[in-house]
Amino acid sequence: MEEALTVILGLIVGSFLNVVICRMPQGKSVVLPASHCPRCDAAIPFYDNVPLLSYALLRGRCRSCRGRISPRYPLIEALVALGFWLSHHSFGLTLHAAASAAFLSLLIALAAIDLEHMVLPDELTLGGALLFLAYAFVHPGIKWWEAVSSGLGGALFFALLYVFYLKVRKIEGLGFGDVKMALMMGLFLGLRRLVVAVMLASFSGLLVGLFFIVFRKKNLKLALPFGPFLALGSAVSLFCGEAILAWIATLWIRA
Ligand SMILES: [Zn+2]
């Protein structure tokens, strides 16, 4: 029952996140007006706005203009619901589960916006950083100076990379949004999980980059947004970071 409620809450938050993903990069209000079809501008009644269900019942088409609705909408809703369920499942009914659900929601929104617009909005990166800074002070199990130094360490690392790309390779290999996203990640994940997150992000980014270069014949200056990889690395590290570090340690001992 509790788990079902968590999933429903995740679906509702995911539905709102779809609005944020659509409107925030355009500088529009995320609260008003109510949902409209992006094609015919018809208002979407509440019964056509039920997460996942409406998309399935309408077979992915707008009721008034029959235009295709992007599968991104149900995908985001399902991912956020999964994030909520995983948080509840791993951390129980705790404040940490709520913070983890908020963290995963921010990661999903950042990844989706970065994929489409190549920006990571400050409202989400710096807003999230403020949220998890406050959380570090509130949560008795977290030492705030550790959270702060992990956040600043992550930001500094990406700021140095940013400068390196700009000065040495004369390209903007990273956006400054990645620096602010690393700040947010470090504040919530702490240093150990942050290191794992960045390793996973770099590794998966490298694999996808190589795939594009080899199979799609893109050149080396191809611009891949790094936000989705940071989001993926952070989500995996949140739940499996310590296990991955333990695994790396066994490799180290054997070598
Ligand atoms: Zn329509």
Short mmCIF file of C-alpha atoms and ligand atoms in Angstrom, two decimals:
data_model
loop_
_atom_site.label_atom_id
_atom_site.label_comp_id
_atom_site.label_asym_id
_atom_site.label_seq_id
_atom_site.Cartn_x
_atom_site.Cartn_y
_atom_site.Cartn_z
CA MET A 1 0.00 0.00 0.00
CA GLU A 2 2.74 2.42 1.04
CA GLU A 3 4.73 1.47 -2.04
CA ALA A 4 1.70 1.99 -4.31
CA LEU A 5 1.18 5.48 -2.85
CA THR A 6 4.88 6.25 -3.40
CA VAL A 7 4.58 5.26 -7.06
CA ILE A 8 1.41 7.36 -7.52
CA LEU A 9 3.15 10.35 -5.91
CA GLY A 10 6.08 9.76 -8.29
CA LEU A 11 3.73 9.75 -11.29
CA ILE A 12 2.19 13.06 -10.18
CA VAL A 13 5.60 14.66 -9.64
CA GLY A 14 6.70 13.24 -13.02
CA SER A 15 3.69 14.84 -14.69
CA PHE A 16 4.62 18.22 -13.18
CA LEU A 17 8.24 17.67 -14.20
CA ASN A 18 7.09 17.34 -17.82
CA VAL A 19 5.70 20.86 -17.56
CA VAL A 20 8.99 22.10 -16.07
CA ILE A 21 11.00 20.39 -18.85
CA CYS A 22 8.80 21.98 -21.53
CA ARG A 23 8.50 25.48 -20.17
CA MET A 24 11.58 26.28 -18.12
CA PRO A 25 14.01 26.49 -21.08
CA GLN A 26 11.58 28.90 -22.78
CA GLY A 27 11.43 31.08 -19.68
CA LYS A 28 7.70 30.45 -19.23
CA SER A 29 5.89 30.04 -15.91
CA VAL A 30 5.78 26.42 -14.78
CA VAL A 31 2.53 27.01 -12.86
CA LEU A 32 0.25 28.87 -15.28
CA PRO A 33 -1.47 28.45 -17.67
CA ALA A 34 -2.86 24.91 -17.41
CA SER A 35 -1.61 22.27 -19.86
CA HIS A 36 -2.16 22.88 -23.58
CA CYS A 37 -1.47 20.73 -26.60
CA PRO A 38 1.78 22.11 -28.07
CA ARG A 39 0.38 21.58 -31.58
CA CYS A 40 -3.25 22.77 -31.63
CA ASP A 41 -3.14 24.72 -28.34
CA ALA A 42 -6.35 23.04 -27.09
CA ALA A 43 -6.59 22.96 -23.29
CA ILE A 44 -6.01 19.46 -21.92
CA PRO A 45 -8.80 18.48 -19.49
CA PHE A 46 -7.79 16.80 -16.24
CA TYR A 47 -9.10 13.40 -17.38
CA ASP A 48 -6.73 13.49 -20.37
CA ASN A 49 -3.86 14.47 -18.11
CA VAL A 50 -3.65 11.37 -15.93
CA PRO A 51 -0.01 10.18 -15.88
CA LEU A 52 0.71 7.14 -18.12
CA LEU A 53 -2.99 6.16 -18.30
CA SER A 54 -4.13 9.01 -20.57
CA TYR A 55 -1.23 8.47 -22.93
CA ALA A 56 -2.16 4.78 -23.23
CA LEU A 57 -5.91 5.43 -23.61
CA LEU A 58 -5.39 8.18 -26.22
CA ARG A 59 -2.76 5.96 -27.92
CA GLY A 60 -0.27 8.83 -27.80
CA ARG A 61 -2.43 11.33 -29.69
CA CYS A 62 -4.07 14.64 -28.81
CA ARG A 63 -7.87 14.33 -28.45
CA SER A 64 -8.61 17.46 -30.49
CA CYS A 65 -6.02 17.50 -33.29
CA ARG A 66 -4.97 13.82 -33.25
CA GLY A 67 -1.35 15.03 -33.36
CA ARG A 68 1.31 12.78 -31.87
CA ILE A 69 2.20 13.34 -28.22
CA SER A 70 5.89 12.81 -27.57
CA PRO A 71 6.65 9.49 -25.82
CA ARG A 72 8.90 11.62 -23.61
CA TYR A 73 5.87 12.43 -21.43
CA PRO A 74 5.04 8.88 -20.25
CA LEU A 75 8.77 8.04 -20.17
CA ILE A 76 9.53 10.88 -17.73
CA GLU A 77 6.51 9.93 -15.60
CA ALA A 78 7.62 6.30 -15.44
CA LEU A 79 11.24 7.24 -14.63
CA VAL A 80 10.24 9.59 -11.79
CA ALA A 81 7.87 6.93 -10.39
CA LEU A 82 10.75 4.43 -10.54
CA GLY A 83 13.00 6.91 -8.72
CA PHE A 84 10.39 7.39 -5.99
CA TRP A 85 9.91 3.66 -5.61
CA LEU A 86 13.68 2.97 -5.46
CA SER A 87 14.11 5.73 -2.84
CA HIS A 88 11.34 4.28 -0.68
CA HIS A 89 12.58 0.72 -1.19
CA SER A 90 16.20 1.56 -0.28
CA PHE A 91 15.73 4.12 2.51
CA GLY A 92 12.30 3.30 3.95
CA LEU A 93 9.83 5.99 4.90
CA THR A 94 12.48 8.52 5.93
CA LEU A 95 13.56 12.08 5.30
CA HIS A 96 16.47 10.63 3.35
CA ALA A 97 14.07 8.82 1.01
CA ALA A 98 12.30 12.15 0.34
CA ALA A 99 15.64 13.89 -0.35
CA SER A 100 16.68 11.01 -2.61
CA ALA A 101 13.38 11.27 -4.54
CA ALA A 102 13.92 15.03 -4.95
CA PHE A 103 17.51 14.43 -6.10
CA LEU A 104 16.45 11.86 -8.72
CA SER A 105 13.63 14.13 -9.96
CA LEU A 106 16.12 16.99 -10.42
CA LEU A 107 18.51 14.66 -12.27
CA ILE A 108 15.74 13.52 -14.65
CA ALA A 109 14.63 17.08 -15.40
CA LEU A 110 18.25 18.22 -15.94
CA ALA A 111 19.02 15.28 -18.24
CA ALA A 112 15.88 15.84 -20.34
CA ILE A 113 16.44 19.62 -20.70
CA ASP A 114 20.14 19.19 -21.48
CA LEU A 115 19.39 16.56 -24.16
CA GLU A 116 16.96 18.86 -25.92
CA HIS A 117 18.35 22.35 -25.35
CA MET A 118 22.00 21.84 -24.26
CA VAL A 119 21.44 23.92 -21.13
CA LEU A 120 21.21 23.08 -17.45
CA PRO A 121 18.95 25.74 -15.89
CA ASP A 122 20.29 27.47 -12.74
CA GLU A 123 16.87 27.11 -11.12
CA LEU A 124 17.47 23.35 -11.04
CA THR A 125 21.25 23.11 -10.47
CA LEU A 126 21.68 25.98 -7.99
CA GLY A 127 18.16 25.50 -6.60
CA GLY A 128 19.02 21.86 -5.94
CA ALA A 129 22.37 22.85 -4.42
CA LEU A 130 20.57 25.17 -1.96
CA LEU A 131 18.07 22.43 -1.11
CA PHE A 132 20.77 19.85 -0.34
CA LEU A 133 22.87 22.41 1.54
CA ALA A 134 19.87 22.98 3.82
CA TYR A 135 19.36 19.20 4.02
CA ALA A 136 22.97 18.68 5.16
CA PHE A 137 22.33 21.06 8.07
CA VAL A 138 19.00 19.44 8.99
CA HIS A 139 20.00 15.77 8.75
CA PRO A 140 21.77 14.64 11.95
CA GLY A 141 23.68 11.89 10.10
CA ILE A 142 25.38 14.29 7.65
CA LYS A 143 28.31 16.50 8.56
CA TRP A 144 27.63 19.78 6.78
CA TRP A 145 31.32 20.57 6.18
CA GLU A 146 31.71 17.24 4.41
CA ALA A 147 28.73 17.98 2.16
CA VAL A 148 30.02 21.50 1.45
CA SER A 149 33.58 20.37 0.69
CA SER A 150 32.29 17.57 -1.59
CA GLY A 151 30.09 20.05 -3.48
CA LEU A 152 32.86 22.63 -3.82
CA GLY A 153 35.37 19.90 -4.75
CA GLY A 154 33.09 18.66 -7.54
CA ALA A 155 32.48 22.19 -8.81
CA LEU A 156 36.21 23.02 -8.72
CA PHE A 157 37.08 19.84 -10.63
CA PHE A 158 34.60 20.68 -13.41
CA ALA A 159 35.60 24.36 -13.42
CA LEU A 160 39.22 23.29 -14.06
CA LEU A 161 38.07 20.97 -16.87
CA TYR A 162 36.02 23.82 -18.33
CA VAL A 163 39.03 26.17 -18.33
CA PHE A 164 41.26 23.41 -19.74
CA TYR A 165 38.93 22.81 -22.70
CA LEU A 166 38.50 26.52 -23.33
CA LYS A 167 42.19 27.53 -23.11
CA VAL A 168 44.03 24.42 -24.28
CA ARG A 169 41.69 22.82 -26.78
CA LYS A 170 39.94 26.09 -27.73
CA ILE A 171 36.50 24.52 -27.57
CA GLU A 172 33.69 24.71 -25.10
CA GLY A 173 33.86 21.01 -24.18
CA LEU A 174 31.74 21.50 -21.12
CA GLY A 175 29.17 24.11 -20.23
CA PHE A 176 29.38 26.05 -17.00
CA GLY A 177 26.06 24.37 -16.16
CA ASP A 178 28.01 21.13 -15.59
CA VAL A 179 30.07 22.94 -12.92
CA LYS A 180 26.89 23.93 -11.07
CA MET A 181 25.41 20.46 -11.51
CA ALA A 182 28.56 18.94 -9.95
CA LEU A 183 28.10 21.31 -6.98
CA MET A 184 24.57 19.97 -6.46
CA MET A 185 25.72 16.34 -6.90
CA GLY A 186 28.54 16.67 -4.37
CA LEU A 187 26.31 18.31 -1.76
CA PHE A 188 23.93 15.36 -1.78
CA LEU A 189 26.16 12.40 -2.70
CA GLY A 190 29.21 13.20 -0.55
CA LEU A 191 32.77 12.76 -1.80
CA ARG A 192 32.90 8.96 -2.22
CA ARG A 193 29.68 8.63 -4.20
CA LEU A 194 30.51 11.80 -6.16
CA VAL A 195 33.78 10.26 -7.36
CA VAL A 196 31.92 7.11 -8.46
CA ALA A 197 29.24 9.24 -10.20
CA VAL A 198 31.83 11.22 -12.17
CA MET A 199 33.70 8.02 -13.13
CA LEU A 200 30.49 6.38 -14.37
CA ALA A 201 29.49 9.57 -16.23
CA SER A 202 32.88 9.84 -17.96
CA PHE A 203 32.92 6.16 -18.87
CA SER A 204 29.38 6.11 -20.29
CA GLY A 205 29.95 9.46 -22.04
CA LEU A 206 33.11 8.07 -23.64
CA LEU A 207 31.29 4.92 -24.83
CA VAL A 208 28.43 6.89 -26.38
CA GLY A 209 30.85 9.42 -27.90
CA LEU A 210 32.88 6.59 -29.48
CA PHE A 211 29.68 5.02 -30.78
CA PHE A 212 28.74 8.27 -32.56
CA ILE A 213 32.24 8.71 -33.97
CA VAL A 214 32.58 5.12 -35.23
CA PHE A 215 29.05 4.33 -36.41
CA ARG A 216 27.59 7.73 -37.21
CA LYS A 217 30.80 9.21 -38.65
CA LYS A 218 30.63 12.32 -36.47
CA ASN A 219 33.88 14.15 -35.91
CA LEU A 220 35.70 14.60 -32.62
CA LYS A 221 34.28 18.06 -32.04
CA LEU A 222 30.80 16.60 -31.82
CA ALA A 223 29.04 18.25 -28.91
CA LEU A 224 27.38 15.74 -26.61
CA PRO A 225 25.56 17.23 -23.63
CA PHE A 226 27.25 15.87 -20.50
CA GLY A 227 24.28 16.45 -18.16
CA PRO A 228 22.48 13.19 -18.98
CA PHE A 229 25.66 11.21 -18.22
CA LEU A 230 26.17 13.05 -14.93
CA ALA A 231 22.53 12.29 -14.09
CA LEU A 232 22.91 8.61 -14.91
CA GLY A 233 26.19 8.31 -12.97
CA SER A 234 24.65 10.08 -9.95
CA ALA A 235 21.55 7.87 -9.90
CA VAL A 236 23.59 4.65 -10.10
CA SER A 237 26.10 5.91 -7.54
CA LEU A 238 23.35 6.93 -5.10
CA PHE A 239 22.26 3.31 -4.75
CA CYS A 240 25.38 1.32 -5.75
CA GLY A 241 28.27 3.75 -5.09
CA GLU A 242 29.64 1.96 -2.03
CA ALA A 243 29.30 -1.46 -3.69
CA ILE A 244 31.19 -0.17 -6.75
CA LEU A 245 33.97 1.26 -4.56
CA ALA A 246 34.24 -2.09 -2.72
CA TRP A 247 34.46 -3.87 -6.08
CA ILE A 248 37.21 -1.49 -7.28
CA ALA A 249 39.09 -2.15 -4.03
CA THR A 250 39.08 -5.92 -4.67
CA LEU A 251 40.49 -5.34 -8.18
CA TRP A 252 43.20 -3.20 -6.60
CA ILE A 253 44.16 -5.92 -4.14
CA ARG A 254 44.32 -8.59 -6.85
CA ALA A 255 46.44 -6.43 -9.17
ZN ZN B 1 -3.66 18.99 -30.22
#
